[in-house]
PDB file of C-alpha atoms and ligand atoms in Angstrom:
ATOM      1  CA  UNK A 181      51.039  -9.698   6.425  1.00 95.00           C
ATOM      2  CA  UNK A 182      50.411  -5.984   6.576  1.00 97.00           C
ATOM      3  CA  UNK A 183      47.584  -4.036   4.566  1.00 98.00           C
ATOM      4  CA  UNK A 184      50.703  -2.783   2.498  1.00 97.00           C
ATOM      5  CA  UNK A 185      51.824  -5.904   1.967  1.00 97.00           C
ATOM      6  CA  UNK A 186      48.565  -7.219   0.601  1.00 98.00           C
ATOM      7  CA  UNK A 187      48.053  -4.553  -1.477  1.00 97.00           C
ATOM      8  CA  UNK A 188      51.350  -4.426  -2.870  1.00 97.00           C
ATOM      9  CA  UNK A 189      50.699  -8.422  -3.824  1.00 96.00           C
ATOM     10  CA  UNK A 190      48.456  -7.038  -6.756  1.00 96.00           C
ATOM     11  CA  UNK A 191      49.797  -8.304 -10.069  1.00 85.00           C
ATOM     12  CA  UNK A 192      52.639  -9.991  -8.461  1.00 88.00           C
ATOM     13  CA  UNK A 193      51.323 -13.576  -9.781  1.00 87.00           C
ATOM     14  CA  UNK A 194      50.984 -15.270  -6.007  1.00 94.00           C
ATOM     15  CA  UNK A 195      47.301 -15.242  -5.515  1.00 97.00           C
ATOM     16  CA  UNK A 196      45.982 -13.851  -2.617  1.00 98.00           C
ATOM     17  CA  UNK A 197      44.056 -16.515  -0.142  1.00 98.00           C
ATOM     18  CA  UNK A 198      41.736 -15.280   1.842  1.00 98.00           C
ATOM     19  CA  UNK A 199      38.649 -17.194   4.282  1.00 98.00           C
ATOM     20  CA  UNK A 200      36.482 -15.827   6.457  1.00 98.00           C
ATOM     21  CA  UNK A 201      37.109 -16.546  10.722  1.00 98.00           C
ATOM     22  CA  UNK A 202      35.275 -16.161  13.317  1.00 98.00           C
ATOM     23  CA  UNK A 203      36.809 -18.056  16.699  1.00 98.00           C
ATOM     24  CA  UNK A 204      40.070 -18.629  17.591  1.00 98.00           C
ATOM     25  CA  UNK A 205      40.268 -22.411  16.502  1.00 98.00           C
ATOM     26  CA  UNK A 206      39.669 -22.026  13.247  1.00 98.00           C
ATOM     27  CA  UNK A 207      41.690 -18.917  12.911  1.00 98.00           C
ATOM     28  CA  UNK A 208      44.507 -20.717  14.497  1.00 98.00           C
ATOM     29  CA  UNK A 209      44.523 -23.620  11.860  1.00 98.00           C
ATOM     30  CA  UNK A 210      43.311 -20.888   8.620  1.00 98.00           C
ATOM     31  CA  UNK A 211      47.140 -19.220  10.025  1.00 98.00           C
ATOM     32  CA  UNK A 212      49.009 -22.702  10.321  1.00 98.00           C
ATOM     33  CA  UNK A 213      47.689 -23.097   6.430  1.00 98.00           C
ATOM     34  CA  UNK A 214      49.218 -20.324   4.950  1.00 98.00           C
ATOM     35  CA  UNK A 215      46.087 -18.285   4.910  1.00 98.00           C
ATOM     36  CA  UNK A 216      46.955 -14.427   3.593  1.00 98.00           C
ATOM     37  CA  UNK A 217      44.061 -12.720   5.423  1.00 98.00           C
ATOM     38  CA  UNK A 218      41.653 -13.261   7.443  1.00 98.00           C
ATOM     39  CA  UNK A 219      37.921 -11.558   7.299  1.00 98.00           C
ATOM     40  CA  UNK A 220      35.448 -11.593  10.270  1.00 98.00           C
ATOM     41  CA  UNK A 221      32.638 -11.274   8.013  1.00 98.00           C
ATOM     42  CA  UNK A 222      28.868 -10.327   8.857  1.00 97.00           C
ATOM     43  CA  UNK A 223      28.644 -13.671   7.478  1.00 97.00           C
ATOM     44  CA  UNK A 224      28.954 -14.481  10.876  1.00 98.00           C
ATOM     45  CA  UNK A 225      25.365 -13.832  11.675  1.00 97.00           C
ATOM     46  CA  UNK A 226      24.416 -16.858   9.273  1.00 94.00           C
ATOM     47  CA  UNK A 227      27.212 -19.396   9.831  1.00 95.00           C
ATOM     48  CA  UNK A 228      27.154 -18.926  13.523  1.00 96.00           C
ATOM     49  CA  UNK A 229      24.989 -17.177  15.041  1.00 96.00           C
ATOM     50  CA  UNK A 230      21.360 -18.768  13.799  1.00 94.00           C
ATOM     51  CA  UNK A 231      19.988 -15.596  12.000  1.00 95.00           C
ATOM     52  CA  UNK A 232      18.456 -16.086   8.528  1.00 91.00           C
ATOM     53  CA  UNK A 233      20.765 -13.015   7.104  1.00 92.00           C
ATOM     54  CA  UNK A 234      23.536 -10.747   7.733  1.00 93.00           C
ATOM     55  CA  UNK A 235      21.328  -7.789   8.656  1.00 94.00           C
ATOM     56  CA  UNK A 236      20.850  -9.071  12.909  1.00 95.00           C
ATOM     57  CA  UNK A 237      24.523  -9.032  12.878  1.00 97.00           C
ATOM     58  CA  UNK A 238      26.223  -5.700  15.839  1.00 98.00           C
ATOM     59  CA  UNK A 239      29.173  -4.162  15.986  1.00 98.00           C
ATOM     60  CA  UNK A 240      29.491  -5.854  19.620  1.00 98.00           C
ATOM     61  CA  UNK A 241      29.217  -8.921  18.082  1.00 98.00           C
ATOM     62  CA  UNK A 242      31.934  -8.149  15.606  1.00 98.00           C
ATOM     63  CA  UNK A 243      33.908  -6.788  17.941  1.00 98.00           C
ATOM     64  CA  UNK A 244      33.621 -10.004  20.219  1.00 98.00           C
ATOM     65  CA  UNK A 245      34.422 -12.232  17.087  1.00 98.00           C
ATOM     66  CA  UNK A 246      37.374 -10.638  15.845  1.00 98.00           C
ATOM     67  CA  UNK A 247      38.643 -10.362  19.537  1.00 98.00           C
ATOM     68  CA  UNK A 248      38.848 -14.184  19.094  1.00 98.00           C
ATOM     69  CA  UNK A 249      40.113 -14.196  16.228  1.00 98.00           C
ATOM     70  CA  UNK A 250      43.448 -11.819  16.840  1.00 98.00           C
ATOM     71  CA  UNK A 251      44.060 -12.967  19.951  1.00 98.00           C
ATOM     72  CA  UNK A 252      44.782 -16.479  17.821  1.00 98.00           C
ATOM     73  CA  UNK A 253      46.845 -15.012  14.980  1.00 98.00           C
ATOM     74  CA  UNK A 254      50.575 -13.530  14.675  1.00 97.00           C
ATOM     75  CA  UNK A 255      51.118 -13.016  11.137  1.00 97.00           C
ATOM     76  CA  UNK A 256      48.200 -13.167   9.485  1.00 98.00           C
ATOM     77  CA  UNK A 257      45.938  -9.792   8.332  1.00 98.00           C
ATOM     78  CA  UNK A 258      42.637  -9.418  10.319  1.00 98.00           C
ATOM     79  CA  UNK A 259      39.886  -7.378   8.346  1.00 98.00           C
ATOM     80  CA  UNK A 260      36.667  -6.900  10.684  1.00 98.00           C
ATOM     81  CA  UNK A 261      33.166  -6.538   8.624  1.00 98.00           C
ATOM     82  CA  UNK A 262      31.318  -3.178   9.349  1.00 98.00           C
ATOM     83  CA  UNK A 263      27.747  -4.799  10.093  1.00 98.00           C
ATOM     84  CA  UNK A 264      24.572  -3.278   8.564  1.00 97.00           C
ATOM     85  CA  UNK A 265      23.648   0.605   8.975  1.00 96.00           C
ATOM     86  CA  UNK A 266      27.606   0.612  11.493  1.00 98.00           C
ATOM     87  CA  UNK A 267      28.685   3.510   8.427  1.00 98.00           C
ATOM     88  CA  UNK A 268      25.499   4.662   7.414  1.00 97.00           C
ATOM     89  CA  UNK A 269      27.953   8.341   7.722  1.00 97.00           C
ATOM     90  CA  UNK A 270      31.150   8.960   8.227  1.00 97.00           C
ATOM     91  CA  UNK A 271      31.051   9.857  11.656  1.00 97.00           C
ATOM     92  CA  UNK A 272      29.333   6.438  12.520  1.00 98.00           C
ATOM     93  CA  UNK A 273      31.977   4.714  10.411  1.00 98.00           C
ATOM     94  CA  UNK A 274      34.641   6.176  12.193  1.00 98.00           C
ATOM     95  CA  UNK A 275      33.319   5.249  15.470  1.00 98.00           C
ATOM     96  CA  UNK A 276      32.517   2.057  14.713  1.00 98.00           C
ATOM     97  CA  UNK A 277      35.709   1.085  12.702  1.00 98.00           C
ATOM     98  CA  UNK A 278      37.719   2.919  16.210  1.00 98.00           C
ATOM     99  CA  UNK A 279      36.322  -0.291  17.715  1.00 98.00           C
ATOM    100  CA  UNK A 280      36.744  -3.162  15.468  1.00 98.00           C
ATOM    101  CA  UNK A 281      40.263  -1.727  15.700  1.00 98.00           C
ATOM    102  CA  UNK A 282      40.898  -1.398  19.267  1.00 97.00           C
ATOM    103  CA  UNK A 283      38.457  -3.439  20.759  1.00 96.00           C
ATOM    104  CA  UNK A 284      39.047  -6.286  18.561  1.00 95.00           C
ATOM    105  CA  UNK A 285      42.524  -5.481  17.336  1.00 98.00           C
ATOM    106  CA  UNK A 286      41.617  -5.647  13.814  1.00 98.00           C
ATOM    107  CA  UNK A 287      44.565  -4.545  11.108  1.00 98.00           C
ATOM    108  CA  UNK A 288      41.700  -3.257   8.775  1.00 98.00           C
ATOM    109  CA  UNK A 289      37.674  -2.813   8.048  1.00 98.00           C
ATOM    110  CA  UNK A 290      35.534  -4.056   5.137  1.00 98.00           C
ATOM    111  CA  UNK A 291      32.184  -2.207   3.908  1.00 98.00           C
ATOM    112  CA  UNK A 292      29.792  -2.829   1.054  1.00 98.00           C
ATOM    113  CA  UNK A 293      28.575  -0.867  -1.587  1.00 96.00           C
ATOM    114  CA  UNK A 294      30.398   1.334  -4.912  1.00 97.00           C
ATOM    115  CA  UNK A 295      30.148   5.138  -5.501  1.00 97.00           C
ATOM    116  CA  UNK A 296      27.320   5.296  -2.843  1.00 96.00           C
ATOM    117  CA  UNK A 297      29.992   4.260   0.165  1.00 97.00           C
ATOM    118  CA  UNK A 298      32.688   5.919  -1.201  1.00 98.00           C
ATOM    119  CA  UNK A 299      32.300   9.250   0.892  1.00 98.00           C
ATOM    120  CA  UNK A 300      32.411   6.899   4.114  1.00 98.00           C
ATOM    121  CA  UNK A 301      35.698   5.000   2.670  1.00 98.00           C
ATOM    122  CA  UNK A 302      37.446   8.615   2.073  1.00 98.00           C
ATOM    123  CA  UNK A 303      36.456   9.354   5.672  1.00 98.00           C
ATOM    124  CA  UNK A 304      38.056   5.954   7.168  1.00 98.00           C
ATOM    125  CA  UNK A 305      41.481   6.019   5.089  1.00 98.00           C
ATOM    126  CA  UNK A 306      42.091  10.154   5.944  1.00 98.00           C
ATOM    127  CA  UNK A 307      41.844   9.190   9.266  1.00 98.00           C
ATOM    128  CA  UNK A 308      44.554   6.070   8.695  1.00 97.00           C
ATOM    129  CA  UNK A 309      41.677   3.053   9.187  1.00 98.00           C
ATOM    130  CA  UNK A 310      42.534   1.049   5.972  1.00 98.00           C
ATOM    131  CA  UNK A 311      39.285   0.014   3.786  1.00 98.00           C
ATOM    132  CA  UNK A 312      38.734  -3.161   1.911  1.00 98.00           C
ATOM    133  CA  UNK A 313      35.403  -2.516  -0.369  1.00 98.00           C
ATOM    134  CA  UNK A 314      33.021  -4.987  -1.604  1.00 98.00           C
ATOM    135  CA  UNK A 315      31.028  -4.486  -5.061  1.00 98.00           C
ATOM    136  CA  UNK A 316      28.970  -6.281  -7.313  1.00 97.00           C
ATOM    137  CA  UNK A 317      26.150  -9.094  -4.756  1.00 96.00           C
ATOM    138  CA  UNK A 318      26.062  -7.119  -1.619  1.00 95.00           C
ATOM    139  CA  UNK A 319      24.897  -8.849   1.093  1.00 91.00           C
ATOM    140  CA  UNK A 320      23.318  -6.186   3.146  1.00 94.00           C
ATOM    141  CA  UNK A 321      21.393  -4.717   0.487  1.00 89.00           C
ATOM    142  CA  UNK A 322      20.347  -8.065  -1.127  1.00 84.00           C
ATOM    143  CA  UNK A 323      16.652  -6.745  -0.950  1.00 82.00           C
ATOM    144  CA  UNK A 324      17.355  -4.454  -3.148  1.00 81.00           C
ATOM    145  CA  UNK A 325      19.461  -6.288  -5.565  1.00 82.00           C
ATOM    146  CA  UNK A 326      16.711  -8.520  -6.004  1.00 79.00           C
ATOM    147  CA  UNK A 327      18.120 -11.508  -3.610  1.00 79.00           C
ATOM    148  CA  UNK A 328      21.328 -13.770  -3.653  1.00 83.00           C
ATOM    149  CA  UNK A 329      21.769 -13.201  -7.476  1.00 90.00           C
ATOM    150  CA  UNK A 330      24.573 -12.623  -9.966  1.00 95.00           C
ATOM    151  CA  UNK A 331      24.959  -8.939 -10.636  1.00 95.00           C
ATOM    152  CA  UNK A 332      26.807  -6.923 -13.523  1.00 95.00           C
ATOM    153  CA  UNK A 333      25.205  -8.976 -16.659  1.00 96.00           C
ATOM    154  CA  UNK A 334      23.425  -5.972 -18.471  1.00 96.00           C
ATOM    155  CA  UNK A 335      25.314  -3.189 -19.453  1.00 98.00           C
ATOM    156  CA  UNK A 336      24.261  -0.781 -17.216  1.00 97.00           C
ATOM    157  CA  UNK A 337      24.649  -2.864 -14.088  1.00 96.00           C
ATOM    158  CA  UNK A 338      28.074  -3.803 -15.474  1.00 98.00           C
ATOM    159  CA  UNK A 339      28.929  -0.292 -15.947  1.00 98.00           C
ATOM    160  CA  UNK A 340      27.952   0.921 -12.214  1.00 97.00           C
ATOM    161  CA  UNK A 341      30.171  -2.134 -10.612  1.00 98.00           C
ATOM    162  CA  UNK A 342      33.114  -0.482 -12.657  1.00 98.00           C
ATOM    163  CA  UNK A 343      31.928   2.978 -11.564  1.00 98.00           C
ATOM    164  CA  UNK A 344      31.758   1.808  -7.906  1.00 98.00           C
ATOM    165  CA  UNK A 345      35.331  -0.059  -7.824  1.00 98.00           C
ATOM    166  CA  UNK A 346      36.574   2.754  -9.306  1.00 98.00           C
ATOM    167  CA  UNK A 347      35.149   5.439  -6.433  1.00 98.00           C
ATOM    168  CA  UNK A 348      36.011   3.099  -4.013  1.00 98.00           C
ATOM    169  CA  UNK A 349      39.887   3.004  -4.878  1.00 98.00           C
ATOM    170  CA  UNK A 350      39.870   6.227  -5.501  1.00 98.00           C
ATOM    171  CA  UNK A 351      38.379   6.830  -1.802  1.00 98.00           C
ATOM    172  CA  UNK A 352      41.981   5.351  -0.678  1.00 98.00           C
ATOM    173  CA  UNK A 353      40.195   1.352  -0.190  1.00 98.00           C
ATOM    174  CA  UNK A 354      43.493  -1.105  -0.507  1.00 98.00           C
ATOM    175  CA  UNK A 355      41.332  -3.851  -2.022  1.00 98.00           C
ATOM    176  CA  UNK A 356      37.837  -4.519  -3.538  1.00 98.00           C
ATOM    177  CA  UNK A 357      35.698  -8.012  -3.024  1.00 98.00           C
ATOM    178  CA  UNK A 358      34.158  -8.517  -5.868  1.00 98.00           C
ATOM    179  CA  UNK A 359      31.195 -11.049  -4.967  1.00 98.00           C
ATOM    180  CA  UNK A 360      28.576 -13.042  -7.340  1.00 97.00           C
ATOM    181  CA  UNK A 361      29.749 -11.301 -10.825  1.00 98.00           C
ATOM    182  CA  UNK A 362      30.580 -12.694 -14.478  1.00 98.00           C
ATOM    183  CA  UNK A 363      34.355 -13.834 -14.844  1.00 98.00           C
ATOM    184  CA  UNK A 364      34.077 -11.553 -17.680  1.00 98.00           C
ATOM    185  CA  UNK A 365      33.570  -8.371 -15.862  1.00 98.00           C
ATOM    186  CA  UNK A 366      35.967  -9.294 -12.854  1.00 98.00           C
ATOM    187  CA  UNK A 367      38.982  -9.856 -15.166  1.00 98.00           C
ATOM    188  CA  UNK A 368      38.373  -6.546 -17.059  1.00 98.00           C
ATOM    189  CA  UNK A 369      38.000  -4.940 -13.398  1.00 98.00           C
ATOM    190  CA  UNK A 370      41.234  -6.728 -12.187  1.00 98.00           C
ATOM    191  CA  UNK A 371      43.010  -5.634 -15.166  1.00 97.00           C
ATOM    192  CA  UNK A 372      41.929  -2.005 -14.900  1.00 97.00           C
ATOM    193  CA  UNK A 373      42.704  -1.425 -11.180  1.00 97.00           C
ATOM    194  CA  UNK A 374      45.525  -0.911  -9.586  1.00 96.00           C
ATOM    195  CA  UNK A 375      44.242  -2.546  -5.737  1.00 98.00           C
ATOM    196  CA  UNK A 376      44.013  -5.948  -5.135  1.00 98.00           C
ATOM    197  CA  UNK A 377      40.698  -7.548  -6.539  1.00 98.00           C
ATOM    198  CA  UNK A 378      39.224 -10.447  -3.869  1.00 98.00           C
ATOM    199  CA  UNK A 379      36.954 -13.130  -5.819  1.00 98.00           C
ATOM    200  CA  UNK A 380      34.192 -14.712  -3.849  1.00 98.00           C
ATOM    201  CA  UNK A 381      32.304 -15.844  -7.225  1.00 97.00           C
ATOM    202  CA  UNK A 382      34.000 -13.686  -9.751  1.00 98.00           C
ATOM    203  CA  UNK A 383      35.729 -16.614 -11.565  1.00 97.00           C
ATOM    204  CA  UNK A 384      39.225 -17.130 -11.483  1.00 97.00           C
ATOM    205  CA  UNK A 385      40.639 -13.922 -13.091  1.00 97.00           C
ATOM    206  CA  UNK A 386      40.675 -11.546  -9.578  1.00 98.00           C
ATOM    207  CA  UNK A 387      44.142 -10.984  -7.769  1.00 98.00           C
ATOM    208  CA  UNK A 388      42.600 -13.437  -5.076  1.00 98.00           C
ATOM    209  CA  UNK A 389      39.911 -15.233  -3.380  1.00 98.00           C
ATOM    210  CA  UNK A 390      37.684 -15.265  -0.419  1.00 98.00           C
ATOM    211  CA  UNK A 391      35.216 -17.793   0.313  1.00 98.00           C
ATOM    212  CA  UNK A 392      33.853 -18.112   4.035  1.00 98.00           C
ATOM    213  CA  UNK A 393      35.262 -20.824   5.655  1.00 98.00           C
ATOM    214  CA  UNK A 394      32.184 -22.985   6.705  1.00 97.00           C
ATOM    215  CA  UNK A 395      31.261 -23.549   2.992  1.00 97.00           C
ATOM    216  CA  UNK A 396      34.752 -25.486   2.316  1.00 98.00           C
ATOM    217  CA  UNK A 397      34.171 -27.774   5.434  1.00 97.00           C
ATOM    218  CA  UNK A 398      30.960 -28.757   4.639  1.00 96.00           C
ATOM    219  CA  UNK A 399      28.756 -26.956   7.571  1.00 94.00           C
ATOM    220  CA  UNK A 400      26.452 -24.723   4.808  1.00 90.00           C
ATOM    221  CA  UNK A 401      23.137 -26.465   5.271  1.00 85.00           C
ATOM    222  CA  UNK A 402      22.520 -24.677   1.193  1.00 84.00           C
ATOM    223  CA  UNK A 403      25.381 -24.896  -1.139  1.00 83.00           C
ATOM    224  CA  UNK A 404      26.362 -22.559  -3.646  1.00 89.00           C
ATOM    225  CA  UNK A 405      27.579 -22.849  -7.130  1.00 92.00           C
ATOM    226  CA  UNK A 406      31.166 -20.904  -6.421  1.00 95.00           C
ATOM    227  CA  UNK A 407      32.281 -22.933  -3.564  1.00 96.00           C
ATOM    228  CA  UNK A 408      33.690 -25.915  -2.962  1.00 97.00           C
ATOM    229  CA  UNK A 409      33.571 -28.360  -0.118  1.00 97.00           C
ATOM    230  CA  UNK A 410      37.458 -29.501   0.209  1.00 97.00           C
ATOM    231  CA  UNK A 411      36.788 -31.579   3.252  1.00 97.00           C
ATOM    232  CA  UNK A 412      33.688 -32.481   4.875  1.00 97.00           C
ATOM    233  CA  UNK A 413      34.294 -31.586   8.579  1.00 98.00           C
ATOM    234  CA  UNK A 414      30.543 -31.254   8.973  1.00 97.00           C
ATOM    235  CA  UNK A 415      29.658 -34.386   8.117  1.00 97.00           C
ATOM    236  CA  UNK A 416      32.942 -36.086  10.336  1.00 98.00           C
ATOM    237  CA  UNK A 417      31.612 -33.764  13.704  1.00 98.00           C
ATOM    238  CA  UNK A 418      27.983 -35.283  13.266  1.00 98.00           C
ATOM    239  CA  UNK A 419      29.429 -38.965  13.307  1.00 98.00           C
ATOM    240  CA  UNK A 420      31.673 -38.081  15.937  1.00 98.00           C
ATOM    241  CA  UNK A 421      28.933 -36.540  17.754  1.00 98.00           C
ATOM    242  CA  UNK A 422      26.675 -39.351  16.812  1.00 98.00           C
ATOM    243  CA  UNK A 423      29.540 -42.054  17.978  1.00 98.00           C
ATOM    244  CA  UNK A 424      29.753 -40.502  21.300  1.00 98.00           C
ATOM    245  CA  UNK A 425      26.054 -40.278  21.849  1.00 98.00           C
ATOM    246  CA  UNK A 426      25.846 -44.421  21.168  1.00 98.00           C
ATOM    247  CA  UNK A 427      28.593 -44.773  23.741  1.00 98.00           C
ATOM    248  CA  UNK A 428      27.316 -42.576  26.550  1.00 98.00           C
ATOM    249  CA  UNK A 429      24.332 -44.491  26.072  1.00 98.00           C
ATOM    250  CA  UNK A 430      26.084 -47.994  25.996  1.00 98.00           C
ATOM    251  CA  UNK A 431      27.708 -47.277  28.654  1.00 98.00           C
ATOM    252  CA  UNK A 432      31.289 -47.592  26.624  1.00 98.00           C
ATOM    253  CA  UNK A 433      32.201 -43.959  27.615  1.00 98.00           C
ATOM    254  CA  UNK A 434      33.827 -43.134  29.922  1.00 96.00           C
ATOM    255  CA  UNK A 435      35.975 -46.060  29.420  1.00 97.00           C
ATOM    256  CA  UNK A 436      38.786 -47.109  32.279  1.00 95.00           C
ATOM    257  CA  UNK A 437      41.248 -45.106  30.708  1.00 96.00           C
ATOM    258  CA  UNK A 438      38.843 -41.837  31.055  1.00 96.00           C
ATOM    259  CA  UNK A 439      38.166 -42.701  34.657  1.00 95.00           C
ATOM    260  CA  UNK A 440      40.453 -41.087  37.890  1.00 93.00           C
ATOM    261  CA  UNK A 441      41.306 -43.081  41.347  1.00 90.00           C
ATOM    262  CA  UNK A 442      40.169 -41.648  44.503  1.00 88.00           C
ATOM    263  CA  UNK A 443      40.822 -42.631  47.869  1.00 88.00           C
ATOM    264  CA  UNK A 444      39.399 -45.500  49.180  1.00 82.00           C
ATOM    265  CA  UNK A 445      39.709 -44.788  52.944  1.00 92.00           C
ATOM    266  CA  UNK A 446      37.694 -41.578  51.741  1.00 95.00           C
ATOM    267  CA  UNK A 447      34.668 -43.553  50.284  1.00 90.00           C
ATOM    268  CA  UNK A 448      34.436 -45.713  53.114  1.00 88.00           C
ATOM    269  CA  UNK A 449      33.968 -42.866  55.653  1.00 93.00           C
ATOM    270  CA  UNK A 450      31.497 -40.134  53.583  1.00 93.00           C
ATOM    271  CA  UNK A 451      28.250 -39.792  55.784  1.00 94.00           C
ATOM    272  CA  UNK A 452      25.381 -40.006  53.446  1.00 95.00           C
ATOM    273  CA  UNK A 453      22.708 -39.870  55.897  1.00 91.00           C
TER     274      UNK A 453
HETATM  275  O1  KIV B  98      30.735 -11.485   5.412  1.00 60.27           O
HETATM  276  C1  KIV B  98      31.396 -12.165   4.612  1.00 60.27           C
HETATM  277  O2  KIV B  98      31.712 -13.330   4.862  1.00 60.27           O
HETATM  278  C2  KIV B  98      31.799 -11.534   3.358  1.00 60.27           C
HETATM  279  C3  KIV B  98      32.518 -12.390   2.366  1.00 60.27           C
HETATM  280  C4  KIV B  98      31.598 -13.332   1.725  1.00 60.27           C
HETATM  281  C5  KIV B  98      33.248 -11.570   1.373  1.00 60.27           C
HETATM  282  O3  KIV B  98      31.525 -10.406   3.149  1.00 60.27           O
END
């Protein structure tokens, strides 16, 4: 999948799938799935890495993740996160993005915000670094959006999510999350765009969806309203986990079949004193 090849999915019918990755396992299976794309999301800094929010989250660390992540996939598109204040300008963007690119041999970068990032987005795609935006809940500026809330229900908020798409394709993005907004508004977006629009609780109007990956297995210690466990992995590592700590303890593992042979002739001569 190339970044023309997702965008030119838009309208086609097929929706696009998208999940977030982060290591080269689960990259490896999201692949073997049929996965479209896959996004190393600042989401990382939650699901993995113990912070409370996105905001901790580096470039490095970015970087490292997506590393994993490409060196796992063959087919499948690889869009690295730009992490908090990584395109506060243009020049920073470009920088940065240089080395989710070559570093981590990303096909693609993702940044947040409408009209207000769309200078930084014009900056990326004239220098050939493809863009995928993100409107409406934005993550990294969930202080000021009042917290993890639906956005776009008045009017006016409504009306500055449509402004910002709009900038943002304009600015040359290839596709637009749309995150935590009323099906409503993400179907009249969707219809009035001509990039791919990405769901991540937009209803099921968009050209796709995203959701990050650890919510559908069941390792979100919170759950939200617009995701969906599909199989509880979570809960099946703590048993396993839990299993293996009652047989290390029982003395049941290692079994016979776990143990190797040495040498008797070598036991019988080692010098212990
Ligand atoms: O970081 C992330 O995982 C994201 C998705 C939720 C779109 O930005």
């Amino acid at each position: 999948m190339t970044v023309s090849e997702f965008r030119a999915r838009k309208g086609a019918g097929d929706a696009l799938v998208c999940v977030t990755a982060y290591d080269a396992p689960f990259a490896r299976l999201a692949e073997r799935a049929g996965v479209d794309a896959l996004l190393v999301g600042d989401s990382v800094g939650r699901t993995v890495l113990g912070h409370a929010n996105e905001l901790p989250v580096t470039v490095d660390d970015i970087v490292h993740h997506t590393a994993a992540v490409t060196r796992a996939v063959t087919s499948t598109l690889v869009i690295a996160d730009l992490p908090y204040m990584s395109y506060a300008t243009g020049d920073i963007a470009l920088r940065n993005a240089a080395r989710l690119l070559q570093a981590g041999g990303a096909d693609a970068v993702k940044l947040e915000g409408g009209a207000e990032s769309a200078a930084v987005t014009a900056a990326l795609t004239s220098r050939g670094i493809p863009v995928m935006a993100h409107v409406g809940l934005t993550p990294q500026t969930a202080h000021a959006l009042g917290g993890y809330r639906v956005q776009g229900v008045r009017l006016s908020a409504a009306q500055a999510i449509v402004d910002g798409a709009r900038a943002q394709a304009d600015a040359g993005a290839f596709a637009i999350v749309l995150e935590l907004i009323p099906a409503g508004l993400a179907r009249a977006i969707t219809e009035h765009m001509d990039i791919p629009t990405i769901g991540i609780g937009a209803g099921p109007y968009c050209d796709g969806q995203i959701q990050v990956i650890y919510d559908l297995l069941g390792f979100a210690e919170t759950t939200h309203r617009h995701t969906r466990v599909f199989a509880d992995v979570g809960g099946m590592v703590q048993s396993a986990l839990a299993d293996y700590t009652r047989d290390v303890r029982r003395g049941t593992f290692p079994a016979p079949e776990q143990n190797f042979k040495g040498n008797r002739g070598v036991l019988d001569r080692l010098n212990f004193d």
